[in-house]
PDB file of C-alpha atoms in Angstrom:
ATOM      1  CA  TRP A 179      -4.711 -26.194 -68.026  1.00  0.00           C
ATOM      2  CA  THR A 180      -6.413 -26.856 -71.373  1.00  0.00           C
ATOM      3  CA  ARG A 181      -8.981 -24.033 -71.286  1.00  0.00           C
ATOM      4  CA  PRO A 182      -8.526 -20.888 -73.395  1.00  0.00           C
ATOM      5  CA  GLY A 183      -6.842 -18.201 -71.344  1.00  0.00           C
ATOM      6  CA  LYS A 184      -5.450 -20.799 -68.938  1.00  0.00           C
ATOM      7  CA  ILE A 185      -3.315 -22.859 -71.316  1.00  0.00           C
ATOM      8  CA  SER A 186      -0.375 -24.515 -69.591  1.00  0.00           C
ATOM      9  CA  ASN A 187       2.201 -26.912 -70.918  1.00  0.00           C
ATOM     10  CA  ILE A 188       3.206 -29.901 -68.832  1.00  0.00           C
ATOM     11  CA  THR A 189       6.775 -31.140 -68.553  1.00  0.00           C
ATOM     12  CA  VAL A 190       7.459 -34.543 -67.042  1.00  0.00           C
ATOM     13  CA  LEU A 191      11.107 -35.147 -66.209  1.00  0.00           C
ATOM     14  CA  GLY A 192      12.651 -38.276 -64.710  1.00  0.00           C
ATOM     15  CA  ALA A 193      15.115 -41.092 -65.144  1.00  0.00           C
ATOM     16  CA  SER A 194      14.544 -43.983 -67.503  1.00  0.00           C
ATOM     17  CA  GLY A 195      11.958 -46.313 -65.979  1.00  0.00           C
ATOM     18  CA  SER A 196      10.560 -43.720 -63.574  1.00  0.00           C
ATOM     19  CA  GLY A 197       7.105 -43.800 -65.156  1.00  0.00           C
ATOM     20  CA  LYS A 198       7.178 -40.765 -67.485  1.00  0.00           C
ATOM     21  CA  THR A 199       5.623 -42.515 -70.455  1.00  0.00           C
ATOM     22  CA  SER A 200       2.934 -44.131 -68.280  1.00  0.00           C
ATOM     23  CA  LEU A 201       2.080 -40.736 -66.807  1.00  0.00           C
ATOM     24  CA  LEU A 202       2.029 -39.065 -70.253  1.00  0.00           C
ATOM     25  CA  CYS A 203      -0.290 -41.776 -71.581  1.00  0.00           C
ATOM     26  CA  GLY A 204      -2.514 -41.465 -68.509  1.00  0.00           C
ATOM     27  CA  ILE A 205      -2.819 -37.714 -69.022  1.00  0.00           C
ATOM     28  CA  GLY A 206      -3.567 -38.324 -72.702  1.00  0.00           C
ATOM     29  CA  HIS A 207      -6.294 -40.862 -71.898  1.00  0.00           C
ATOM     30  CA  HIS A 208      -7.813 -38.456 -69.373  1.00  0.00           C
ATOM     31  CA  CYS A 209      -7.904 -35.711 -72.019  1.00  0.00           C
ATOM     32  CA  ILE A 210      -9.510 -38.045 -74.560  1.00  0.00           C
ATOM     33  CA  SER A 211     -12.157 -39.121 -72.037  1.00  0.00           C
ATOM     34  CA  ASN A 212     -12.959 -35.424 -71.586  1.00  0.00           C
ATOM     35  CA  GLY A 213     -13.492 -34.907 -75.319  1.00  0.00           C
ATOM     36  CA  LEU A 214     -10.106 -33.466 -76.306  1.00  0.00           C
ATOM     37  CA  SER A 215      -8.174 -34.627 -79.349  1.00  0.00           C
ATOM     38  CA  VAL A 216      -4.709 -35.898 -78.454  1.00  0.00           C
ATOM     39  CA  ARG A 217      -1.619 -36.901 -80.446  1.00  0.00           C
ATOM     40  CA  TYR A 218       1.347 -38.779 -78.949  1.00  0.00           C
ATOM     41  CA  TYR A 219       4.749 -38.868 -80.615  1.00  0.00           C
ATOM     42  CA  LYS A 220       8.284 -39.935 -79.753  1.00  0.00           C
ATOM     43  CA  ALA A 221      10.454 -36.850 -80.330  1.00  0.00           C
ATOM     44  CA  GLY A 222      12.982 -38.533 -82.630  1.00  0.00           C
ATOM     45  CA  ALA A 223      10.333 -40.019 -84.919  1.00  0.00           C
ATOM     46  CA  LEU A 224       8.351 -36.767 -84.978  1.00  0.00           C
ATOM     47  CA  LEU A 225      11.364 -34.673 -85.979  1.00  0.00           C
ATOM     48  CA  LYS A 226      12.425 -37.254 -88.562  1.00  0.00           C
ATOM     49  CA  ASP A 227       8.971 -37.091 -90.154  1.00  0.00           C
ATOM     50  CA  LEU A 228       8.874 -33.267 -89.999  1.00  0.00           C
ATOM     51  CA  LEU A 229      12.252 -33.183 -91.778  1.00  0.00           C
ATOM     52  CA  SER A 230      11.147 -35.676 -94.420  1.00  0.00           C
ATOM     53  CA  ASP A 231      11.814 -35.056 -98.101  1.00  0.00           C
ATOM     54  CA  SER A 232       8.141 -35.762 -98.790  1.00  0.00           C
ATOM     55  CA  ILE A 233       6.336 -32.428 -98.888  1.00  0.00           C
ATOM     56  CA  TYR A 234       2.992 -34.255 -98.688  1.00  0.00           C
ATOM     57  CA  LYS A 235       4.048 -36.144 -95.545  1.00  0.00           C
ATOM     58  CA  VAL A 236       5.297 -32.966 -93.836  1.00  0.00           C
ATOM     59  CA  ARG A 237       2.178 -30.940 -94.713  1.00  0.00           C
ATOM     60  CA  SER A 238      -0.102 -33.739 -93.583  1.00  0.00           C
ATOM     61  CA  LEU A 239       1.726 -34.137 -90.263  1.00  0.00           C
ATOM     62  CA  LYS A 240       1.789 -30.379 -89.625  1.00  0.00           C
ATOM     63  CA  SER A 241      -1.957 -30.226 -90.280  1.00  0.00           C
ATOM     64  CA  ILE A 242      -2.602 -33.071 -87.825  1.00  0.00           C
ATOM     65  CA  ILE A 243      -0.443 -31.391 -85.171  1.00  0.00           C
ATOM     66  CA  ARG A 244      -2.037 -27.995 -85.778  1.00  0.00           C
ATOM     67  CA  HIS A 245      -5.526 -29.397 -85.227  1.00  0.00           C
ATOM     68  CA  CYS A 246      -4.977 -31.626 -82.204  1.00  0.00           C
ATOM     69  CA  GLN A 247      -5.929 -30.003 -78.927  1.00  0.00           C
ATOM     70  CA  VAL A 248      -3.222 -31.690 -76.832  1.00  0.00           C
ATOM     71  CA  LEU A 249       0.181 -32.633 -78.213  1.00  0.00           C
ATOM     72  CA  ILE A 250       2.313 -35.131 -76.282  1.00  0.00           C
ATOM     73  CA  ILE A 251       5.984 -35.491 -77.205  1.00  0.00           C
ATOM     74  CA  ASP A 252       7.955 -38.164 -75.353  1.00  0.00           C
ATOM     75  CA  ASP A 253      11.722 -38.700 -75.107  1.00  0.00           C
ATOM     76  CA  VAL A 254      12.644 -35.079 -75.853  1.00  0.00           C
ATOM     77  CA  GLY A 255      16.381 -34.511 -75.569  1.00  0.00           C
ATOM     78  CA  MET A 256      17.521 -38.063 -76.211  1.00  0.00           C
ATOM     79  CA  ASN A 257      19.795 -36.881 -79.033  1.00  0.00           C
ATOM     80  CA  LYS A 258      21.457 -33.625 -80.038  1.00  0.00           C
ATOM     81  CA  ALA A 259      19.176 -31.929 -82.561  1.00  0.00           C
ATOM     82  CA  SER A 260      20.575 -30.462 -85.758  1.00  0.00           C
ATOM     83  CA  GLU A 261      20.064 -26.781 -86.493  1.00  0.00           C
ATOM     84  CA  GLU A 262      17.230 -27.645 -88.876  1.00  0.00           C
ATOM     85  CA  ALA A 263      15.570 -29.937 -86.316  1.00  0.00           C
ATOM     86  CA  SER A 264      15.933 -27.252 -83.620  1.00  0.00           C
ATOM     87  CA  ASN A 265      14.239 -24.727 -85.928  1.00  0.00           C
ATOM     88  CA  VAL A 266      11.403 -27.142 -86.716  1.00  0.00           C
ATOM     89  CA  PHE A 267      10.863 -27.922 -83.020  1.00  0.00           C
ATOM     90  CA  TYR A 268      10.896 -24.222 -82.143  1.00  0.00           C
ATOM     91  CA  ASP A 269       8.321 -23.470 -84.875  1.00  0.00           C
ATOM     92  CA  LEU A 270       6.110 -26.341 -83.705  1.00  0.00           C
ATOM     93  CA  LEU A 271       6.082 -24.994 -80.138  1.00  0.00           C
ATOM     94  CA  ASP A 272       5.741 -21.375 -81.234  1.00  0.00           C
ATOM     95  CA  GLU A 273       2.554 -22.139 -83.186  1.00  0.00           C
ATOM     96  CA  ARG A 274       0.976 -23.648 -80.072  1.00  0.00           C
ATOM     97  CA  VAL A 275       2.187 -21.188 -77.397  1.00  0.00           C
ATOM     98  CA  ASP A 276      -0.774 -19.841 -75.374  1.00  0.00           C
ATOM     99  CA  GLU A 277      -3.156 -21.597 -77.790  1.00  0.00           C
ATOM    100  CA  MET A 278      -2.929 -25.350 -77.214  1.00  0.00           C
ATOM    101  CA  PRO A 279      -0.928 -27.298 -74.622  1.00  0.00           C
ATOM    102  CA  VAL A 280       2.156 -29.365 -75.246  1.00  0.00           C
ATOM    103  CA  ILE A 281       3.120 -32.135 -72.858  1.00  0.00           C
ATOM    104  CA  ILE A 282       6.685 -33.387 -72.974  1.00  0.00           C
ATOM    105  CA  GLY A 283       8.554 -36.202 -71.310  1.00  0.00           C
ATOM    106  CA  SER A 284      12.322 -36.207 -70.944  1.00  0.00           C
ATOM    107  CA  GLN A 285      15.098 -37.972 -69.087  1.00  0.00           C
ATOM    108  CA  VAL A 286      17.159 -34.788 -68.932  1.00  0.00           C
ATOM    109  CA  ASN A 287      16.653 -31.631 -66.863  1.00  0.00           C
ATOM    110  CA  GLU A 288      16.231 -28.093 -68.250  1.00  0.00           C
ATOM    111  CA  GLU A 289      19.979 -27.594 -68.733  1.00  0.00           C
ATOM    112  CA  GLY A 290      20.255 -30.962 -70.444  1.00  0.00           C
ATOM    113  CA  LEU A 291      17.382 -30.052 -72.748  1.00  0.00           C
ATOM    114  CA  LYS A 292      18.997 -26.716 -73.534  1.00  0.00           C
ATOM    115  CA  ALA A 293      22.194 -28.515 -74.572  1.00  0.00           C
ATOM    116  CA  CYS A 294      20.197 -30.763 -76.940  1.00  0.00           C
ATOM    117  CA  PHE A 295      19.169 -27.932 -79.226  1.00  0.00           C
ATOM    118  CA  THR A 296      21.511 -26.197 -81.643  1.00  0.00           C
ATOM    119  CA  GLY A 297      21.811 -22.434 -81.365  1.00  0.00           C
ATOM    120  CA  LYS A 298      21.538 -20.477 -78.131  1.00  0.00           C
ATOM    121  CA  ALA A 299      18.585 -18.384 -79.323  1.00  0.00           C
ATOM    122  CA  GLN A 300      16.662 -21.469 -80.478  1.00  0.00           C
ATOM    123  CA  ALA A 301      17.456 -23.403 -77.291  1.00  0.00           C
ATOM    124  CA  ASP A 302      16.405 -20.462 -75.097  1.00  0.00           C
ATOM    125  CA  GLY A 303      13.195 -20.005 -77.109  1.00  0.00           C
ATOM    126  CA  ILE A 304      12.330 -23.699 -76.923  1.00  0.00           C
ATOM    127  CA  LEU A 305      12.848 -23.818 -73.165  1.00  0.00           C
ATOM    128  CA  ARG A 306      10.856 -20.621 -72.633  1.00  0.00           C
ATOM    129  CA  ARG A 307       7.947 -22.094 -74.593  1.00  0.00           C
ATOM    130  CA  LEU A 308       8.133 -25.386 -72.703  1.00  0.00           C
ATOM    131  CA  PHE A 309       8.660 -24.185 -69.129  1.00  0.00           C
ATOM    132  CA  GLN A 310       6.924 -20.789 -68.886  1.00  0.00           C
ATOM    133  CA  LYS A 311       3.295 -21.049 -67.824  1.00  0.00           C
ATOM    134  CA  SER A 312       3.848 -24.743 -67.283  1.00  0.00           C
ATOM    135  CA  ILE A 313       3.205 -27.463 -64.807  1.00  0.00           C
ATOM    136  CA  ASN A 314       6.545 -29.149 -64.176  1.00  0.00           C
ATOM    137  CA  ILE A 315       6.558 -32.673 -62.812  1.00  0.00           C
ATOM    138  CA  ILE A 316       9.771 -34.336 -61.703  1.00  0.00           C
ATOM    139  CA  LEU A 317       9.538 -38.064 -61.093  1.00  0.00           C
ATOM    140  CA  LYS A 318      11.966 -39.227 -58.456  1.00  0.00           C
ATOM    141  CA  GLY A 319      12.601 -42.763 -57.417  1.00  0.00           C
ATOM    142  CA  ASP A 320      14.418 -45.942 -58.222  1.00  0.00           C
ATOM    143  CA  PRO A 321      13.695 -47.144 -61.782  1.00  0.00           C
ATOM    144  CA  GLU A 322      14.412 -50.718 -60.661  1.00  0.00           C
ATOM    145  CA  ASP A 323      11.522 -50.505 -58.168  1.00  0.00           C
ATOM    146  CA  ALA A 324       9.260 -49.316 -60.995  1.00  0.00           C
ATOM    147  CA  GLU A 325      10.263 -52.246 -63.223  1.00  0.00           C
ATOM    148  CA  ALA A 326       9.719 -54.728 -60.397  1.00  0.00           C
ATOM    149  CA  ASN A 327       6.150 -53.467 -59.939  1.00  0.00           C
ATOM    150  CA  ASN A 328       5.425 -53.312 -63.701  1.00  0.00           C
ATOM    151  CA  HIS A 329       3.686 -49.973 -63.201  1.00  0.00           C
ATOM    152  CA  GLY A 330       6.343 -47.327 -63.538  1.00  0.00           C
ATOM    153  CA  LEU A 331       4.396 -45.081 -61.191  1.00  0.00           C
ATOM    154  CA  THR A 332       6.192 -45.882 -57.948  1.00  0.00           C
ATOM    155  CA  SER A 333       8.197 -42.656 -58.145  1.00  0.00           C
ATOM    156  CA  ALA A 334       7.731 -39.722 -55.838  1.00  0.00           C
ATOM    157  CA  LEU A 335       6.268 -36.655 -57.519  1.00  0.00           C
ATOM    158  CA  GLU A 336       7.550 -33.120 -57.291  1.00  0.00           C
ATOM    159  CA  VAL A 337       5.179 -30.689 -58.982  1.00  0.00           C
ATOM    160  CA  ARG A 338       5.933 -27.032 -59.671  1.00  0.00           C
ATOM    161  CA  HIS A 339       3.587 -24.622 -61.407  1.00  0.00           C
ATOM    162  CA  GLU A 340       5.378 -21.658 -62.959  1.00  0.00           C
TER     163      GLU A 340
END
């Protein structure tokens, strides 16, 4: 899923405590151990930094993102994105489409994600870039069981490749 011509995004969806972040980090560590450069960000912090007033900070962050081979963005859809944030997120995904994979984690399903982004065209474009040619993982299970085991990976997996 990371090879040229076979690029796929990965979406990991599941309730709070279902093990999404643990799975994202595990995938990231696997990529690093196979020689790929990886960047992990929480969606809110990433968008805040990309919308910063500091031109230097924004350029530097965009350069880092542009050059990493695997981009992981966790907690996508936790808050309603402004129009400007939706545009920035769309542009970020558009630059990577079919070139370098994006892995996202979210507590909300596709419809919930769509509602998080301002503007129908932007929301549709973001979802197309995330879910087309993607491996979709839905973690199912009781978050309380995950917390009791301190692993977060006690959930059942449902994997779809589209």
